[in-house]
């Protein structure tokens, strides 16, 4: 049984499982559809949160970024992890105590304003659609790389699967599907890492292999990698070419953006209480750490394997018979281009240009000592998927990794689709435009909104092919969330004087400024020498976040304070179990968080 058989088997079984779970967990009410009935067990929610959180950017792209950016790529690891801790400790329990369905729901009632709710809906849609574009790009990479499916068609197949379990099961179906996806994902990520760690370092634990000596040599694996890449003219693996302030800004944007991501926040609304939200946050951190502590090792192993198998290999063109030509090259003492390279070359995610006409693949950095130009250009998103092939692992391991990559992309895409559909059906329709809408009609609108969001997400995924790596596309979403949503959530919980006018101004300043900066430098012709304070588009959300906080606070202080009901409510949610009804602050729909003291 070859690799294609195993790939189709694992992907087919995992897709059938997801659809089966969606049918079993079909949502029967808006409570089920938006927040899974508020009765998800903390351990189950922790696992679902980990799957929701670890997107295609984490599974596919993070190790690839670390592989090629080295120390500089660690900003993604630090920012995402730190942001999750910030969200779990600082915001999630208090948002759960507030007791609403969505982030715009919190904004609308906390800031006693329909207009604030609409602005929050706009911010949520901007963040979610930007984020989902990166996930769909990951789906396209996985399908095109292993199943021979064109990139665009792969995206539509992935969206069709998400459509089934998101529209039928709602948040309830998504929750239990994400649990299954986490199991697929963590197994698919760690099993190949163990095999490759054994091959490269003789140590079966990747986290320890990362800091161990290279197999059979008296030199550390990292020192060997540094020597290999610097000899080819690249920067040392343990160095970075980014300025310290830019590294700090990108880390900050990822960290505070995480704390403002609607699809992660809403997961804490699915448990029964603020105490359960804290417990589930702890479990989620444990499940996330299993993958995140493995990623640096996977990245380093991938870079070393890539250089050793591709550099100075003799290229075999498509019109030659690969097997016979490879045998001839080896008989002559040469190194043929590896078979895995030829497979991935068909996807256009690996490119070779024979600039000196010698038929040998020279992989070089900008400071190559021999003066040769680089002839090999890899897309960094492929390395987690291609790593098992590069290391010549069995076909079933490769099939497992493909299923894991698709699980990562689809789990986060489903969470984002739920946020988008709830923002439209609940916040825009039920709470703003059609306030007399009944539950049954709202549920139908939510399913229609989810279907429309699936279609729009597919189009965005195809466009994202032109935007670089998955993790970098996703980084823009974090910047938008950090600048627009985090300030008003943070101040809404911890500063009773924050009012409607301040919140609206802060969201608009954060969203418009960050989006304009990203658009100018990615599509408007801006160049790196024009960066404000040397900060790249990936990090600008962190800088604008402080501007939003200051503007929001100043506007609040020069305009009337919030009503007393709102002030009392904010003071209540900071003490678990003391939440009481507060008249106008409840916004017409009573919170379900009015539970007995824990």
XYZ file of C-alpha atoms in Angstrom:
598
model
C 0.000 0.000 0.000
C 1.538 3.270 -1.121
C 1.473 6.770 0.248
C -1.553 7.808 -1.837
C -3.633 4.946 -0.391
C -2.790 5.942 3.194
C -3.455 9.606 2.480
C -6.897 8.944 1.015
C -7.664 6.505 3.867
C -6.781 8.885 6.717
C -8.335 11.945 5.085
C -11.498 10.002 4.162
C -11.886 8.489 7.642
C -11.335 11.826 9.374
C -13.845 13.632 7.120
C -16.442 10.882 7.676
C -15.914 11.231 11.449
C -16.435 14.997 11.347
C -19.669 14.698 9.365
C -20.926 11.879 11.621
C -20.322 13.985 14.723
C -22.168 16.930 13.145
C -25.240 14.769 12.480
C -25.132 13.342 16.027
C -24.762 16.785 17.606
C -27.288 18.644 15.427
C -28.232 21.959 17.066
C -31.899 22.278 18.031
C -31.898 25.819 19.423
C -29.992 29.093 19.191
C -28.414 28.239 22.553
C -26.984 25.031 21.029
C -26.005 26.786 17.801
C -24.149 29.726 19.374
C -22.684 28.354 22.637
C -23.283 24.550 22.617
C -25.922 24.889 25.342
C -23.395 26.334 27.838
C -22.785 22.829 29.216
C -19.506 21.625 27.648
C -17.213 19.883 30.163
C -14.043 21.938 30.914
C -11.666 19.179 29.713
C -13.634 18.751 26.477
C -13.735 22.523 26.015
C -9.976 22.703 26.686
C -9.322 20.195 23.904
C -11.750 21.953 21.529
C -10.161 25.318 22.353
C -6.710 23.916 21.577
C -7.936 22.681 18.173
C -9.688 25.993 17.523
C -6.548 27.861 18.528
C -3.973 25.733 16.688
C -4.844 26.669 13.153
C -3.183 25.905 9.840
C -0.786 28.699 10.769
C 0.332 26.722 13.840
C 0.323 23.280 12.264
C 1.649 24.029 8.776
C 3.337 27.389 8.796
C 4.898 27.997 12.221
C 7.530 25.260 11.909
C 8.276 26.433 8.344
C 8.764 30.003 9.533
C 11.026 28.869 12.362
C 12.924 26.666 9.884
C 13.803 29.619 7.657
C 13.708 32.606 10.008
C 15.450 30.729 12.826
C 15.445 32.799 16.015
C 13.315 35.468 14.272
C 10.540 32.936 13.643
C 10.191 32.354 17.370
C 8.164 35.596 17.647
C 5.155 33.651 16.356
C 5.631 30.964 18.993
C 6.089 33.464 21.841
C 3.322 35.798 20.709
C 0.632 33.162 20.228
C 1.465 31.325 23.457
C 1.767 34.481 25.539
C -1.491 35.783 24.129
C -3.331 32.669 25.105
C -2.077 32.976 28.698
C -3.163 36.631 28.706
C -6.635 35.708 27.462
C -7.053 32.781 29.845
C -6.005 34.654 32.985
C -7.121 38.215 32.284
C -10.253 38.159 30.159
C -11.993 34.795 29.648
C -13.487 34.224 33.145
C -14.863 37.787 33.302
C -16.370 37.598 29.821
C -18.039 34.310 30.775
C -19.394 35.944 33.932
C -20.908 38.705 31.784
C -22.944 35.921 30.133
C -23.495 36.840 26.483
C -23.327 34.919 23.217
C -20.692 36.879 21.291
C -18.068 39.635 21.530
C -20.353 42.212 19.807
C -23.038 41.133 22.308
C -20.654 42.042 25.160
C -19.780 45.362 23.499
C -23.408 46.282 22.794
C -24.576 45.711 26.376
C -21.422 46.858 28.201
C -21.417 50.094 26.216
C -25.245 50.407 26.127
C -25.183 51.241 22.417
C -26.552 49.684 19.225
C -23.999 51.647 17.203
C -21.138 50.261 19.332
C -22.523 46.760 18.694
C -22.520 47.397 14.907
C -18.945 48.707 14.970
C -17.936 45.596 16.944
C -19.662 43.437 14.300
C -17.622 45.181 11.586
C -14.366 44.660 13.562
C -15.267 40.994 14.154
C -15.967 40.398 10.464
C -12.702 42.080 9.408
C -10.652 40.001 11.860
C -12.455 36.722 11.133
C -12.385 36.968 7.346
C -8.677 37.908 7.378
C -7.946 34.957 9.656
C -10.024 32.503 7.650
C -8.196 33.443 4.431
C -5.003 32.020 5.968
C -6.776 28.801 6.978
C -8.127 28.248 3.495
C -4.672 28.761 2.024
C -3.489 25.926 4.313
C -6.298 23.670 3.058
C -5.298 24.402 -0.533
C -1.620 23.602 0.197
C -2.513 20.247 1.800
C -4.870 19.156 -0.971
C -2.645 20.242 -3.845
C 0.467 18.716 -2.301
C -0.786 15.204 -1.610
C -4.040 14.480 -3.397
C -3.148 15.914 -6.795
C -6.070 18.315 -6.503
C -5.663 21.868 -7.870
C -5.204 24.493 -5.136
C -8.581 26.202 -5.770
C -10.545 22.933 -5.936
C -8.898 21.771 -2.688
C -10.210 24.886 -0.944
C -13.778 24.256 -2.125
C -13.657 20.612 -0.977
C -12.506 21.745 2.479
C -15.235 24.377 2.645
C -17.882 21.800 1.690
C -16.883 19.653 4.695
C -16.949 22.647 7.042
C -20.314 23.683 5.605
C -21.860 20.352 6.615
C -20.733 20.228 10.229
C -20.920 23.977 10.939
C -24.412 24.574 9.569
C -25.938 21.348 10.953
C -24.298 21.173 14.345
C -23.575 24.841 15.066
C -21.216 25.406 18.004
C -22.328 22.097 19.540
C -21.273 20.149 16.437
C -18.128 22.255 16.008
C -17.101 21.602 19.641
C -17.153 17.803 19.417
C -15.688 17.853 15.905
C -12.805 19.957 17.210
C -12.131 17.350 19.908
C -11.747 14.697 17.178
C -9.613 17.113 15.133
C -7.316 17.768 18.092
C -6.660 14.027 18.473
C -5.842 13.710 14.752
C -3.729 16.839 14.825
C -1.530 16.095 17.851
C -0.912 12.506 16.752
C -0.062 13.665 13.219
C 2.364 16.323 14.471
C 4.264 14.374 17.117
C 4.644 10.931 15.483
C 6.748 12.170 12.499
C 8.691 14.464 14.857
C 9.667 11.450 16.986
C 10.844 9.479 13.923
C 12.848 12.423 12.530
C 14.360 13.262 15.927
C 15.597 9.671 16.173
C 17.139 9.877 12.682
C 18.874 13.232 13.217
C 19.825 13.135 16.905
C 19.283 9.548 18.155
C 16.871 11.046 20.720
C 13.176 10.020 20.451
C 11.910 13.128 22.257
C 11.908 16.057 19.757
C 12.121 18.715 22.480
C 15.329 17.089 23.778
C 16.606 16.207 20.306
C 16.477 19.932 19.499
C 19.240 20.591 22.045
C 21.102 17.281 21.623
C 24.152 16.399 19.568
C 23.699 15.383 15.934
C 23.509 11.607 15.549
C 26.969 10.008 15.635
C 28.757 13.370 15.910
C 30.357 15.325 18.733
C 28.587 18.566 17.802
C 25.170 19.877 18.780
C 22.422 19.706 16.151
C 21.937 23.501 16.322
C 25.671 24.191 15.917
C 25.770 21.855 12.927
C 22.752 23.642 11.414
C 24.409 27.028 11.967
C 27.532 25.825 10.137
C 25.543 24.336 7.242
C 23.477 27.480 6.548
C 26.271 30.031 7.049
C 28.514 28.062 4.659
C 25.803 28.617 2.016
C 25.574 32.358 2.687
C 22.492 32.456 4.933
C 22.337 34.130 8.339
C 23.095 31.822 11.287
C 20.027 29.895 12.426
C 20.302 31.283 15.948
C 20.318 34.914 14.737
C 17.653 37.205 13.215
C 17.747 40.052 10.692
C 14.746 41.837 12.231
C 15.259 44.860 14.471
C 14.702 44.267 18.176
C 11.786 46.737 18.215
C 10.093 45.058 15.240
C 10.458 41.646 16.932
C 8.956 43.159 20.096
C 6.082 44.758 18.118
C 5.196 41.571 16.195
C 5.260 39.542 19.422
C 3.036 42.144 21.103
C 0.571 42.229 18.174
C 0.272 38.441 18.222
C -0.075 38.360 22.008
C -2.715 41.080 22.443
C -4.381 40.086 19.173
C -4.873 36.600 20.569
C -6.628 38.069 23.576
C -9.017 39.879 21.227
C -9.787 37.051 18.805
C -13.579 36.488 18.780
C -13.431 32.790 17.810
C -11.188 31.966 20.784
C -13.121 34.133 23.243
C -16.457 32.557 22.308
C -15.155 29.112 23.312
C -15.237 30.254 26.949
C -18.959 31.030 26.594
C -19.680 27.323 26.042
C -18.919 26.200 29.618
C -21.286 26.484 32.560
C -19.563 29.124 34.717
C -16.579 31.438 35.193
C -14.903 28.745 37.322
C -15.345 26.204 34.507
C -13.888 28.773 32.072
C -10.714 29.016 34.197
C -10.379 25.227 34.435
C -10.892 24.760 30.693
C -8.280 27.480 30.002
C -5.740 25.462 31.994
C -6.529 22.281 30.070
C -6.320 24.153 26.747
C -2.873 25.463 27.652
C -1.709 21.911 28.414
C -3.032 20.582 25.088
C -1.519 23.502 23.155
C 1.882 23.059 24.838
C 2.153 19.494 23.515
C 2.356 20.849 19.956
C 4.025 24.212 20.531
C 7.031 22.782 22.364
C 7.561 20.395 19.430
C 7.467 23.082 16.709
C 11.033 24.499 17.153
C 12.492 21.000 16.792
C 10.378 20.276 13.690
C 11.514 23.577 12.139
C 15.223 22.950 12.759
C 15.051 19.337 11.528
C 13.212 20.495 8.366
C 15.864 23.104 7.504
C 18.729 20.644 7.969
C 16.974 17.919 5.954
C 16.111 20.330 3.142
C 19.669 21.581 2.698
C 21.202 18.109 2.868
C 18.819 16.546 0.322
C 18.413 19.370 -2.219
C 21.623 21.412 -2.345
C 24.057 20.271 -5.076
C 21.584 17.630 -6.343
C 21.430 16.937 -10.081
C 18.077 18.041 -11.508
C 15.916 15.543 -13.431
C 13.422 17.133 -15.814
C 9.820 15.994 -16.233
C 10.429 14.507 -19.694
C 13.072 12.089 -18.311
C 12.319 8.748 -16.624
C 13.020 9.527 -12.975
C 14.028 6.015 -11.828
C 16.535 5.273 -14.591
C 18.019 8.774 -14.610
C 18.412 8.783 -10.797
C 20.217 5.412 -10.996
C 22.608 6.807 -13.610
C 23.417 9.838 -11.447
C 24.060 7.692 -8.363
C 26.217 5.265 -10.363
C 28.334 8.244 -11.418
C 28.768 9.272 -7.767
C 26.286 12.145 -7.917
C 23.133 13.020 -5.938
C 19.832 13.054 -7.881
C 17.069 15.528 -7.050
C 14.963 13.697 -4.427
C 11.655 12.151 -5.462
C 9.738 14.162 -2.850
C 10.992 17.354 -4.498
C 9.564 16.276 -7.853
C 6.207 15.559 -6.191
C 6.008 18.987 -4.587
C 7.369 20.785 -7.650
C 4.063 20.000 -9.405
C 2.255 22.243 -6.915
C 4.398 25.312 -7.818
C 5.296 25.563 -4.112
C 8.907 24.623 -4.960
C 10.686 26.328 -7.827
C 14.074 25.727 -9.487
C 15.768 27.993 -12.036
C 19.055 26.768 -13.503
C 20.748 30.188 -13.671
C 24.262 28.948 -14.540
C 23.104 26.140 -16.863
C 25.044 23.349 -15.096
C 21.981 21.214 -14.231
C 22.993 21.206 -10.532
C 20.628 22.727 -7.939
C 22.533 25.409 -6.032
C 20.719 26.505 -2.859
C 22.448 29.687 -1.701
C 21.914 32.655 0.590
C 22.533 36.335 -0.212
C 26.127 36.153 1.123
C 27.213 32.906 -0.570
C 31.049 32.584 -0.272
C 31.334 31.027 -3.763
C 29.390 33.900 -5.341
C 26.738 31.603 -6.874
C 23.135 32.781 -7.146
C 20.320 30.934 -5.390
C 18.423 28.647 -7.770
C 15.908 26.985 -5.396
C 12.898 28.819 -3.923
C 10.753 26.879 -1.427
C 7.371 27.973 -0.028
C 7.796 27.627 3.729
C 4.257 26.334 4.254
C 5.129 22.945 2.785
C 7.703 21.789 5.318
C 5.558 20.149 7.976
C 3.734 18.268 5.226
C 6.892 17.416 3.276
C 9.100 16.567 6.290
C 8.050 12.862 6.465
C 8.776 12.462 2.734
C 12.140 14.210 3.087
C 13.044 11.855 5.956
C 11.749 8.845 3.939
C 9.216 7.824 6.594
C 6.529 5.165 5.845
C 3.509 6.098 3.714
C 1.053 5.832 6.618
C 2.961 8.566 8.499
C 2.668 10.890 5.500
C -1.077 10.184 5.197
C -1.484 10.917 8.894
C 0.266 14.280 8.569
C -1.989 15.324 5.681
C -5.083 14.472 7.747
C -3.595 16.464 10.650
C -2.916 19.518 8.477
C -6.461 19.496 7.153
C -7.834 19.028 10.685
C -5.891 22.093 11.871
C -7.174 24.305 9.063
C -10.774 23.076 9.206
C -11.085 23.243 13.013
C -10.160 26.926 13.111
C -12.172 27.706 9.970
C -15.266 26.207 11.625
C -14.761 28.328 14.751
C -14.393 31.453 12.628
C -17.494 30.627 10.599
C -19.502 30.320 13.815
C -18.302 33.782 14.865
C -19.205 35.265 11.480
C -22.659 33.672 11.373
C -23.481 34.671 14.959
C -22.312 38.251 14.326
C -24.742 38.477 11.392
C -27.735 36.506 12.719
C -27.608 37.426 16.420
C -25.871 40.799 16.698
C -26.918 42.383 13.424
C -30.352 40.803 12.793
C -31.814 39.765 16.206
C -30.290 42.504 18.380
C -30.246 45.395 15.875
C -32.482 45.168 12.791
C -35.301 42.712 13.654
C -35.692 42.752 17.419
C -38.941 40.729 17.338
C -37.342 37.785 15.540
C -38.148 34.454 17.239
C -35.619 31.715 18.051
C -36.614 29.443 15.151
C -36.207 32.212 12.570
C -32.916 33.292 14.116
C -31.606 29.701 13.869
C -32.491 29.600 10.150
C -30.782 32.946 9.582
C -27.702 31.701 11.471
C -27.451 28.654 9.174
C -27.888 30.812 6.055
C -25.236 33.225 7.341
C -22.868 30.298 7.939
C -23.440 29.072 4.373
C -22.760 32.535 2.929
C -19.642 32.840 5.093
C -18.359 29.497 3.768
C -18.659 30.776 0.190
C -16.939 34.082 1.007
C -14.170 32.275 2.915
C -13.477 30.075 -0.118
C -13.026 33.139 -2.340
C -10.715 34.731 0.227
C -8.648 31.554 0.493
C -8.028 31.598 -3.248
C -6.980 35.269 -3.040
C -4.697 34.508 -0.065
C -2.515 32.440 -2.407
C -1.005 35.748 -3.484
C -0.255 36.986 0.041
C 2.700 34.908 1.219
C 2.825 32.415 4.049
C -0.167 31.233 6.066
C 1.252 32.515 9.354
C 1.919 35.963 7.893
C -1.622 36.263 6.515
C -2.948 35.245 9.917
C -0.642 37.777 11.622
C -2.632 40.598 9.988
C -5.799 39.313 11.706
C -4.010 39.403 15.059
C -2.929 42.991 14.434
C -6.503 44.049 13.626
C -7.832 42.298 16.749
C -5.132 43.797 19.000
C -5.841 47.346 17.804
C -9.655 47.269 17.582
C -11.150 44.698 19.997
C -8.622 44.126 22.787
C -8.653 47.775 24.093
C -12.433 47.932 24.513
C -12.696 44.437 26.049
C -9.859 45.130 28.496
C -11.107 48.584 29.511
C -14.701 47.331 29.507
C -13.826 44.819 32.234
C -11.324 46.748 34.354
C -12.356 50.441 34.068
C -15.902 51.372 34.989
C -15.446 54.915 33.598
C -14.977 53.599 30.021
C -18.092 54.725 28.157
C -19.892 54.349 24.835
C -18.198 57.278 23.100
C -14.716 56.103 24.119
C -15.359 52.539 22.964
C -16.689 53.529 19.538
C -13.790 55.918 18.938
C -11.188 53.368 20.088
C -12.550 50.623 17.798
C -12.695 52.906 14.741
C -9.198 54.328 15.321
C -7.740 50.838 15.820
C -9.449 49.223 12.815
C -8.997 52.039 10.269
C -5.380 52.864 11.182
C -4.177 49.248 11.238
C -6.001 48.236 8.069
C -4.721 51.312 6.202
C -1.114 50.587 7.229
C -1.342 46.927 6.181
C -3.042 47.806 2.886
C -0.449 50.462 2.007
C 2.561 48.213 2.568
C 1.074 45.046 1.079
C -0.934 46.431 -1.846
C -0.265 50.182 -2.094
C 3.408 50.209 -3.024
C 4.904 51.001 0.400
C 8.500 49.898 0.973
C 10.236 48.706 4.191
C 12.324 51.902 4.434
C 9.022 53.767 5.008
C 7.983 51.656 8.043
C 6.843 53.763 11.006
C 9.568 53.357 13.679
C 10.806 50.362 11.654
C 7.655 48.352 12.456
C 6.448 45.947 9.741
C 2.719 45.464 8.885
C 2.717 42.262 10.972
C 3.589 44.274 14.102
C 1.729 47.560 13.578
C -1.362 46.374 15.483
C 0.663 46.439 18.717
C 1.645 50.105 18.232
C -1.883 51.176 17.219
C -3.314 49.309 20.227
C -1.730 51.878 22.568
C -3.116 54.697 20.419
C -6.608 53.140 20.689
C -6.292 52.733 24.469
C -5.240 56.363 24.914
C -7.877 57.776 22.533
C -10.610 55.642 24.139
C -9.629 56.756 27.656
C -9.384 60.474 26.756
C -12.745 60.508 24.934
C -14.382 58.688 27.885
C -13.073 61.254 30.368
C -14.412 64.264 28.415
C -17.879 62.741 27.791
C -20.627 61.665 30.268
C -19.922 58.551 32.411
C -21.792 55.249 31.846
C -25.190 54.688 33.556
C -25.031 53.445 37.163
C -26.515 50.059 36.106
C -23.528 49.464 33.810
C -21.027 50.501 36.475
C -22.618 48.096 38.978
C -22.588 45.292 36.400
C -18.871 45.768 35.628
C -18.050 45.677 39.349
C -20.109 42.474 39.734
C -18.382 40.460 37.001
C -14.975 40.934 38.597
C -16.084 38.931 41.636
C -17.125 35.367 40.618
C -20.639 34.382 41.672
C -21.864 37.901 42.493
C -23.392 38.669 39.059
C -26.905 40.112 39.469
C -29.425 41.630 36.999
C -28.865 45.327 36.460
C -31.884 46.711 34.622
C -30.921 48.616 31.481
C -27.449 47.046 31.435
C -28.933 43.698 30.371
C -29.884 45.080 26.944
C -33.213 43.288 26.561
C -31.982 39.689 26.654
C -31.358 38.389 30.148
C -27.903 36.869 30.690
C -27.755 33.187 31.463
C -24.842 33.743 33.838
C -27.129 34.437 36.741
C -26.105 31.230 38.423
C -25.737 30.523 42.126
C -22.479 31.522 43.772
C -19.743 28.956 43.165
